[in-house]
PDB file of C-alpha atoms in Angstrom:
ATOM      1  CA  UNK A  14      12.701  25.616  10.099  1.00 44.00           C
ATOM      2  CA  UNK A  15      11.396  27.883   7.338  1.00 49.00           C
ATOM      3  CA  UNK A  16       7.678  28.590   7.221  1.00 53.00           C
ATOM      4  CA  UNK A  17       7.305  26.977   3.768  1.00 54.00           C
ATOM      5  CA  UNK A  18       9.093  23.860   4.971  1.00 75.00           C
ATOM      6  CA  UNK A  19       6.900  23.560   8.056  1.00 78.00           C
ATOM      7  CA  UNK A  20       3.803  23.985   5.906  1.00 78.00           C
ATOM      8  CA  UNK A  21       4.991  21.268   3.547  1.00 81.00           C
ATOM      9  CA  UNK A  22       5.836  18.748   6.263  1.00 87.00           C
ATOM     10  CA  UNK A  23       2.853  19.465   8.476  1.00 90.00           C
ATOM     11  CA  UNK A  24       0.036  19.837   5.982  1.00 90.00           C
ATOM     12  CA  UNK A  25      -3.155  17.925   6.805  1.00 90.00           C
ATOM     13  CA  UNK A  26      -2.559  15.273   4.105  1.00 92.00           C
ATOM     14  CA  UNK A  27       0.986  14.678   5.367  1.00 93.00           C
ATOM     15  CA  UNK A  28      -0.232  14.480   8.963  1.00 94.00           C
ATOM     16  CA  UNK A  29      -2.650  11.771   7.805  1.00 95.00           C
ATOM     17  CA  UNK A  30       0.286   9.880   6.263  1.00 95.00           C
ATOM     18  CA  UNK A  31       2.220  10.149   9.547  1.00 96.00           C
ATOM     19  CA  UNK A  32      -0.876   8.889  11.343  1.00 97.00           C
ATOM     20  CA  UNK A  33      -0.945   5.858   9.018  1.00 97.00           C
ATOM     21  CA  UNK A  34       2.685   5.166   9.856  1.00 97.00           C
ATOM     22  CA  UNK A  35       1.836   5.288  13.575  1.00 98.00           C
ATOM     23  CA  UNK A  36      -1.036   2.867  12.983  1.00 98.00           C
ATOM     24  CA  UNK A  37       1.380   0.180  11.724  1.00 98.00           C
ATOM     25  CA  UNK A  38       2.786  -0.737  15.161  1.00 98.00           C
ATOM     26  CA  UNK A  39      -0.695  -0.298  16.653  1.00 98.00           C
ATOM     27  CA  UNK A  40      -2.050  -2.847  14.162  1.00 98.00           C
ATOM     28  CA  UNK A  41       0.844  -5.253  14.832  1.00 98.00           C
ATOM     29  CA  UNK A  42       0.315  -5.134  18.607  1.00 98.00           C
ATOM     30  CA  UNK A  43      -3.434  -5.644  18.240  1.00 97.00           C
ATOM     31  CA  UNK A  44      -2.978  -8.474  15.714  1.00 97.00           C
ATOM     32  CA  UNK A  45      -0.355 -10.409  17.652  1.00 97.00           C
ATOM     33  CA  UNK A  46      -2.224 -10.044  20.951  1.00 97.00           C
ATOM     34  CA  UNK A  47      -5.479 -11.329  19.450  1.00 96.00           C
ATOM     35  CA  UNK A  48      -6.550 -14.656  20.900  1.00 93.00           C
ATOM     36  CA  UNK A  49     -10.222 -14.999  20.027  1.00 93.00           C
ATOM     37  CA  UNK A  50     -11.822 -14.444  16.605  1.00 90.00           C
ATOM     38  CA  UNK A  51     -13.505 -11.286  17.907  1.00 90.00           C
ATOM     39  CA  UNK A  52     -10.119  -9.816  18.835  1.00 93.00           C
ATOM     40  CA  UNK A  53      -9.141  -9.685  15.157  1.00 96.00           C
ATOM     41  CA  UNK A  54     -12.004  -7.265  14.507  1.00 96.00           C
ATOM     42  CA  UNK A  55      -9.911  -4.627  16.279  1.00 97.00           C
ATOM     43  CA  UNK A  56      -6.987  -5.303  13.938  1.00 97.00           C
ATOM     44  CA  UNK A  57      -9.371  -4.972  10.969  1.00 97.00           C
ATOM     45  CA  UNK A  58     -10.647  -1.696  12.427  1.00 97.00           C
ATOM     46  CA  UNK A  59      -7.103  -0.295  12.623  1.00 97.00           C
ATOM     47  CA  UNK A  60      -6.537  -1.215   8.968  1.00 97.00           C
ATOM     48  CA  UNK A  61      -9.909   0.298   8.025  1.00 96.00           C
ATOM     49  CA  UNK A  62      -8.960   3.586   9.702  1.00 96.00           C
ATOM     50  CA  UNK A  63      -5.622   3.488   7.881  1.00 96.00           C
ATOM     51  CA  UNK A  64      -7.372   2.840   4.565  1.00 92.00           C
ATOM     52  CA  UNK A  65      -9.846   5.683   5.081  1.00 92.00           C
ATOM     53  CA  UNK A  66      -7.103   8.158   5.963  1.00 93.00           C
ATOM     54  CA  UNK A  67      -5.225   7.032   2.844  1.00 90.00           C
ATOM     55  CA  UNK A  68      -8.316   7.649   0.746  1.00 87.00           C
ATOM     56  CA  UNK A  69      -8.886  11.107   2.188  1.00 88.00           C
ATOM     57  CA  UNK A  70      -5.341  12.476   2.282  1.00 86.00           C
ATOM     58  CA  UNK A  71      -5.134  12.582  -1.502  1.00 83.00           C
ATOM     59  CA  UNK A  72      -8.589  14.095  -1.878  1.00 87.00           C
ATOM     60  CA  UNK A  73      -7.769  16.777   0.702  1.00 90.00           C
ATOM     61  CA  UNK A  74      -4.412  17.502  -0.934  1.00 86.00           C
ATOM     62  CA  UNK A  75      -5.982  17.955  -4.368  1.00 85.00           C
ATOM     63  CA  UNK A  76      -9.085  19.833  -3.222  1.00 86.00           C
ATOM     64  CA  UNK A  77      -7.234  22.323  -1.016  1.00 88.00           C
ATOM     65  CA  UNK A  78      -4.121  22.551  -3.207  1.00 86.00           C
ATOM     66  CA  UNK A  79      -1.934  20.995  -0.491  1.00 87.00           C
ATOM     67  CA  UNK A  80       0.062  18.740  -2.804  1.00 85.00           C
ATOM     68  CA  UNK A  81       3.709  18.725  -1.744  1.00 86.00           C
ATOM     69  CA  UNK A  82       6.788  16.899  -2.947  1.00 83.00           C
ATOM     70  CA  UNK A  83       7.176  15.443   0.544  1.00 88.00           C
ATOM     71  CA  UNK A  84       3.562  14.237   0.442  1.00 87.00           C
ATOM     72  CA  UNK A  85       4.175  12.547  -2.901  1.00 84.00           C
ATOM     73  CA  UNK A  86       6.918  10.583  -1.157  1.00 86.00           C
ATOM     74  CA  UNK A  87       5.514   9.901   2.317  1.00 91.00           C
ATOM     75  CA  UNK A  88       2.035   8.818   1.161  1.00 91.00           C
ATOM     76  CA  UNK A  89       3.187   5.844  -0.937  1.00 89.00           C
ATOM     77  CA  UNK A  90       5.810   4.950   1.685  1.00 92.00           C
ATOM     78  CA  UNK A  91       3.050   4.752   4.303  1.00 94.00           C
ATOM     79  CA  UNK A  92       0.953   2.653   1.895  1.00 92.00           C
ATOM     80  CA  UNK A  93       3.766   0.213   1.133  1.00 92.00           C
ATOM     81  CA  UNK A  94       4.843  -0.183   4.751  1.00 95.00           C
ATOM     82  CA  UNK A  95       1.257  -0.760   5.863  1.00 96.00           C
ATOM     83  CA  UNK A  96       0.623  -3.431   3.245  1.00 94.00           C
ATOM     84  CA  UNK A  97       3.971  -5.123   3.897  1.00 94.00           C
ATOM     85  CA  UNK A  98       3.316  -5.178   7.654  1.00 96.00           C
ATOM     86  CA  UNK A  99      -0.149  -6.645   7.222  1.00 96.00           C
ATOM     87  CA  UNK A 100       1.012  -9.286   4.725  1.00 95.00           C
ATOM     88  CA  UNK A 101       3.926 -10.253   6.955  1.00 96.00           C
ATOM     89  CA  UNK A 102       1.757 -10.496  10.066  1.00 97.00           C
ATOM     90  CA  UNK A 103      -0.840 -12.605   8.262  1.00 97.00           C
ATOM     91  CA  UNK A 104       1.935 -14.917   7.027  1.00 96.00           C
ATOM     92  CA  UNK A 105       2.312 -16.180  10.598  1.00 96.00           C
ATOM     93  CA  UNK A 106      -1.231 -17.583  10.548  1.00 94.00           C
ATOM     94  CA  UNK A 107      -1.804 -18.179   6.834  1.00 95.00           C
ATOM     95  CA  UNK A 108       1.264 -19.854   5.254  1.00 95.00           C
ATOM     96  CA  UNK A 109       0.263 -18.929   1.675  1.00 96.00           C
ATOM     97  CA  UNK A 110       0.533 -15.270   2.697  1.00 96.00           C
ATOM     98  CA  UNK A 111       4.310 -15.811   2.706  1.00 96.00           C
ATOM     99  CA  UNK A 112       4.087 -16.015  -1.079  1.00 96.00           C
ATOM    100  CA  UNK A 113       2.035 -12.808  -1.100  1.00 95.00           C
ATOM    101  CA  UNK A 114       4.630 -11.073   1.066  1.00 96.00           C
ATOM    102  CA  UNK A 115       7.513 -12.276  -1.134  1.00 96.00           C
ATOM    103  CA  UNK A 116       5.675 -11.242  -4.306  1.00 96.00           C
ATOM    104  CA  UNK A 117       4.846  -7.892  -2.748  1.00 94.00           C
ATOM    105  CA  UNK A 118       8.519  -7.264  -1.886  1.00 94.00           C
ATOM    106  CA  UNK A 119       9.630  -8.197  -5.421  1.00 96.00           C
ATOM    107  CA  UNK A 120       6.889  -6.104  -7.089  1.00 94.00           C
ATOM    108  CA  UNK A 121       7.433  -3.034  -4.941  1.00 91.00           C
ATOM    109  CA  UNK A 122      11.214  -3.409  -5.166  1.00 93.00           C
ATOM    110  CA  UNK A 123      10.997  -3.534  -8.956  1.00 93.00           C
ATOM    111  CA  UNK A 124       8.695  -0.525  -9.058  1.00 89.00           C
ATOM    112  CA  UNK A 125      10.928   1.408  -6.678  1.00 87.00           C
ATOM    113  CA  UNK A 126      14.059   0.721  -8.709  1.00 91.00           C
ATOM    114  CA  UNK A 127      12.329   1.471 -12.014  1.00 88.00           C
ATOM    115  CA  UNK A 128      10.791   4.608 -10.545  1.00 83.00           C
ATOM    116  CA  UNK A 129      14.228   5.854  -9.492  1.00 86.00           C
ATOM    117  CA  UNK A 130      15.762   5.008 -12.866  1.00 86.00           C
ATOM    118  CA  UNK A 131      12.944   6.773 -14.702  1.00 84.00           C
ATOM    119  CA  UNK A 132      13.093   9.741 -12.345  1.00 81.00           C
ATOM    120  CA  UNK A 133      16.805  10.165 -13.070  1.00 85.00           C
ATOM    121  CA  UNK A 134      15.884  10.293 -16.752  1.00 82.00           C
ATOM    122  CA  UNK A 135      13.217  12.922 -16.146  1.00 80.00           C
ATOM    123  CA  UNK A 136      10.114  10.730 -16.099  1.00 78.00           C
ATOM    124  CA  UNK A 137       7.791  10.493 -13.121  1.00 73.00           C
ATOM    125  CA  UNK A 138       4.775   8.225 -12.742  1.00 71.00           C
ATOM    126  CA  UNK A 139       1.987  10.354 -11.281  1.00 68.00           C
ATOM    127  CA  UNK A 140      -0.075   8.065  -9.108  1.00 70.00           C
ATOM    128  CA  UNK A 141      -1.158   4.471  -9.407  1.00 77.00           C
ATOM    129  CA  UNK A 142      -2.475   2.990 -12.613  1.00 87.00           C
ATOM    130  CA  UNK A 143      -5.923   1.370 -12.653  1.00 92.00           C
ATOM    131  CA  UNK A 144      -4.447  -2.114 -12.204  1.00 94.00           C
ATOM    132  CA  UNK A 145      -2.506  -0.939  -9.163  1.00 90.00           C
ATOM    133  CA  UNK A 146      -5.746   0.358  -7.670  1.00 89.00           C
ATOM    134  CA  UNK A 147      -7.521  -2.928  -8.423  1.00 94.00           C
ATOM    135  CA  UNK A 148      -4.664  -4.803  -6.775  1.00 93.00           C
ATOM    136  CA  UNK A 149      -4.933  -2.596  -3.677  1.00 90.00           C
ATOM    137  CA  UNK A 150      -8.712  -3.057  -3.509  1.00 92.00           C
ATOM    138  CA  UNK A 151      -8.434  -6.850  -3.793  1.00 95.00           C
ATOM    139  CA  UNK A 152      -5.670  -6.872  -1.195  1.00 94.00           C
ATOM    140  CA  UNK A 153      -7.805  -4.890   1.261  1.00 93.00           C
ATOM    141  CA  UNK A 154     -10.781  -7.177   0.623  1.00 95.00           C
ATOM    142  CA  UNK A 155      -8.731 -10.320   1.280  1.00 97.00           C
ATOM    143  CA  UNK A 156      -7.163  -8.773   4.388  1.00 95.00           C
ATOM    144  CA  UNK A 157     -10.556  -7.865   5.824  1.00 95.00           C
ATOM    145  CA  UNK A 158     -12.029 -11.296   5.157  1.00 97.00           C
ATOM    146  CA  UNK A 159      -9.033 -13.034   6.764  1.00 96.00           C
ATOM    147  CA  UNK A 160      -9.119 -10.712   9.769  1.00 96.00           C
ATOM    148  CA  UNK A 161     -12.873 -10.774  10.288  1.00 95.00           C
ATOM    149  CA  UNK A 162     -13.185 -14.525   9.711  1.00 95.00           C
ATOM    150  CA  UNK A 163      -9.928 -16.025  11.033  1.00 90.00           C
ATOM    151  CA  UNK A 164     -11.468 -19.492  11.287  1.00 91.00           C
ATOM    152  CA  UNK A 165     -12.578 -19.588   7.669  1.00 94.00           C
ATOM    153  CA  UNK A 166     -12.152 -23.090   6.165  1.00 96.00           C
ATOM    154  CA  UNK A 167      -8.644 -23.544   4.799  1.00 95.00           C
ATOM    155  CA  UNK A 168      -9.952 -24.090   1.246  1.00 97.00           C
ATOM    156  CA  UNK A 169     -11.563 -20.652   1.313  1.00 97.00           C
ATOM    157  CA  UNK A 170      -8.419 -19.095   2.757  1.00 97.00           C
ATOM    158  CA  UNK A 171      -6.370 -20.671  -0.018  1.00 97.00           C
ATOM    159  CA  UNK A 172      -8.837 -19.516  -2.676  1.00 97.00           C
ATOM    160  CA  UNK A 173      -8.879 -15.935  -1.389  1.00 97.00           C
ATOM    161  CA  UNK A 174      -5.111 -15.689  -1.084  1.00 97.00           C
ATOM    162  CA  UNK A 175      -4.705 -17.297  -4.528  1.00 98.00           C
ATOM    163  CA  UNK A 176      -6.940 -14.592  -6.022  1.00 97.00           C
ATOM    164  CA  UNK A 177      -4.801 -11.980  -4.301  1.00 97.00           C
ATOM    165  CA  UNK A 178      -1.638 -13.569  -5.722  1.00 97.00           C
ATOM    166  CA  UNK A 179      -3.146 -13.689  -9.236  1.00 97.00           C
ATOM    167  CA  UNK A 180      -4.232 -10.034  -9.122  1.00 97.00           C
ATOM    168  CA  UNK A 181      -0.845  -8.966  -7.729  1.00 96.00           C
ATOM    169  CA  UNK A 182       0.946 -10.887 -10.496  1.00 97.00           C
ATOM    170  CA  UNK A 183      -1.328  -9.247 -13.077  1.00 97.00           C
ATOM    171  CA  UNK A 184      -0.565  -5.777 -11.686  1.00 95.00           C
ATOM    172  CA  UNK A 185       3.147  -6.562 -11.595  1.00 96.00           C
ATOM    173  CA  UNK A 186       3.116  -7.745 -15.219  1.00 96.00           C
ATOM    174  CA  UNK A 187       1.151  -4.695 -16.387  1.00 95.00           C
ATOM    175  CA  UNK A 188       3.466  -2.293 -14.519  1.00 93.00           C
ATOM    176  CA  UNK A 189       6.494  -4.071 -16.011  1.00 93.00           C
ATOM    177  CA  UNK A 190       4.988  -3.742 -19.502  1.00 94.00           C
ATOM    178  CA  UNK A 191       4.210  -0.076 -18.833  1.00 91.00           C
ATOM    179  CA  UNK A 192       7.773   0.657 -17.719  1.00 89.00           C
ATOM    180  CA  UNK A 193       9.109  -1.221 -20.738  1.00 91.00           C
ATOM    181  CA  UNK A 194       7.004   0.922 -23.117  1.00 90.00           C
ATOM    182  CA  UNK A 195       8.109   4.123 -21.399  1.00 86.00           C
ATOM    183  CA  UNK A 196      11.737   2.963 -21.473  1.00 85.00           C
ATOM    184  CA  UNK A 197      11.525   2.295 -25.241  1.00 87.00           C
ATOM    185  CA  UNK A 198       9.964   5.730 -25.851  1.00 85.00           C
ATOM    186  CA  UNK A 199      12.675   7.391 -23.794  1.00 81.00           C
ATOM    187  CA  UNK A 200      15.410   5.629 -25.757  1.00 79.00           C
ATOM    188  CA  UNK A 201      13.907   6.836 -29.051  1.00 80.00           C
ATOM    189  CA  UNK A 202      13.689  10.444 -27.838  1.00 70.00           C
TER     190      UNK A 202
END
């Protein structure tokens, strides 16, 4: 392995992304072994650690000029797999989360396909848009509430998950509109 390649794959930000990937099965084991409400706190803690490492890997990469092409790929992959795993696991206990998981798969599938199409045409989206960040923040908030309060009244669960669905649909629609505008500009050029 060349020195530059090793540096790219094993930079601190990329190591944090690998760590987040390792936390996925840890979270799943903790979540599915939880029996009492207090047990779910540990699952929330795993997700909190994952979220903090996600927040810091980008800051470290930018601050210390450790941005790599591999990091630009592995970071969002770790994000998407984490969110998909959490949504899928919660769907076992909160039936409305099945809709969130399905919507998430459709949204991320669309964005992945459009990203590849745009990339082949020379366009690359650099980072999440504000509405993507809002969607992520709302998703984390709902996840934490459901994990920390697993016996929340069903009406509250439904309300929280409905807000998450609405925000995810909004982000999906705004990303679709964004890609449409970019596509039109690219066709004119």
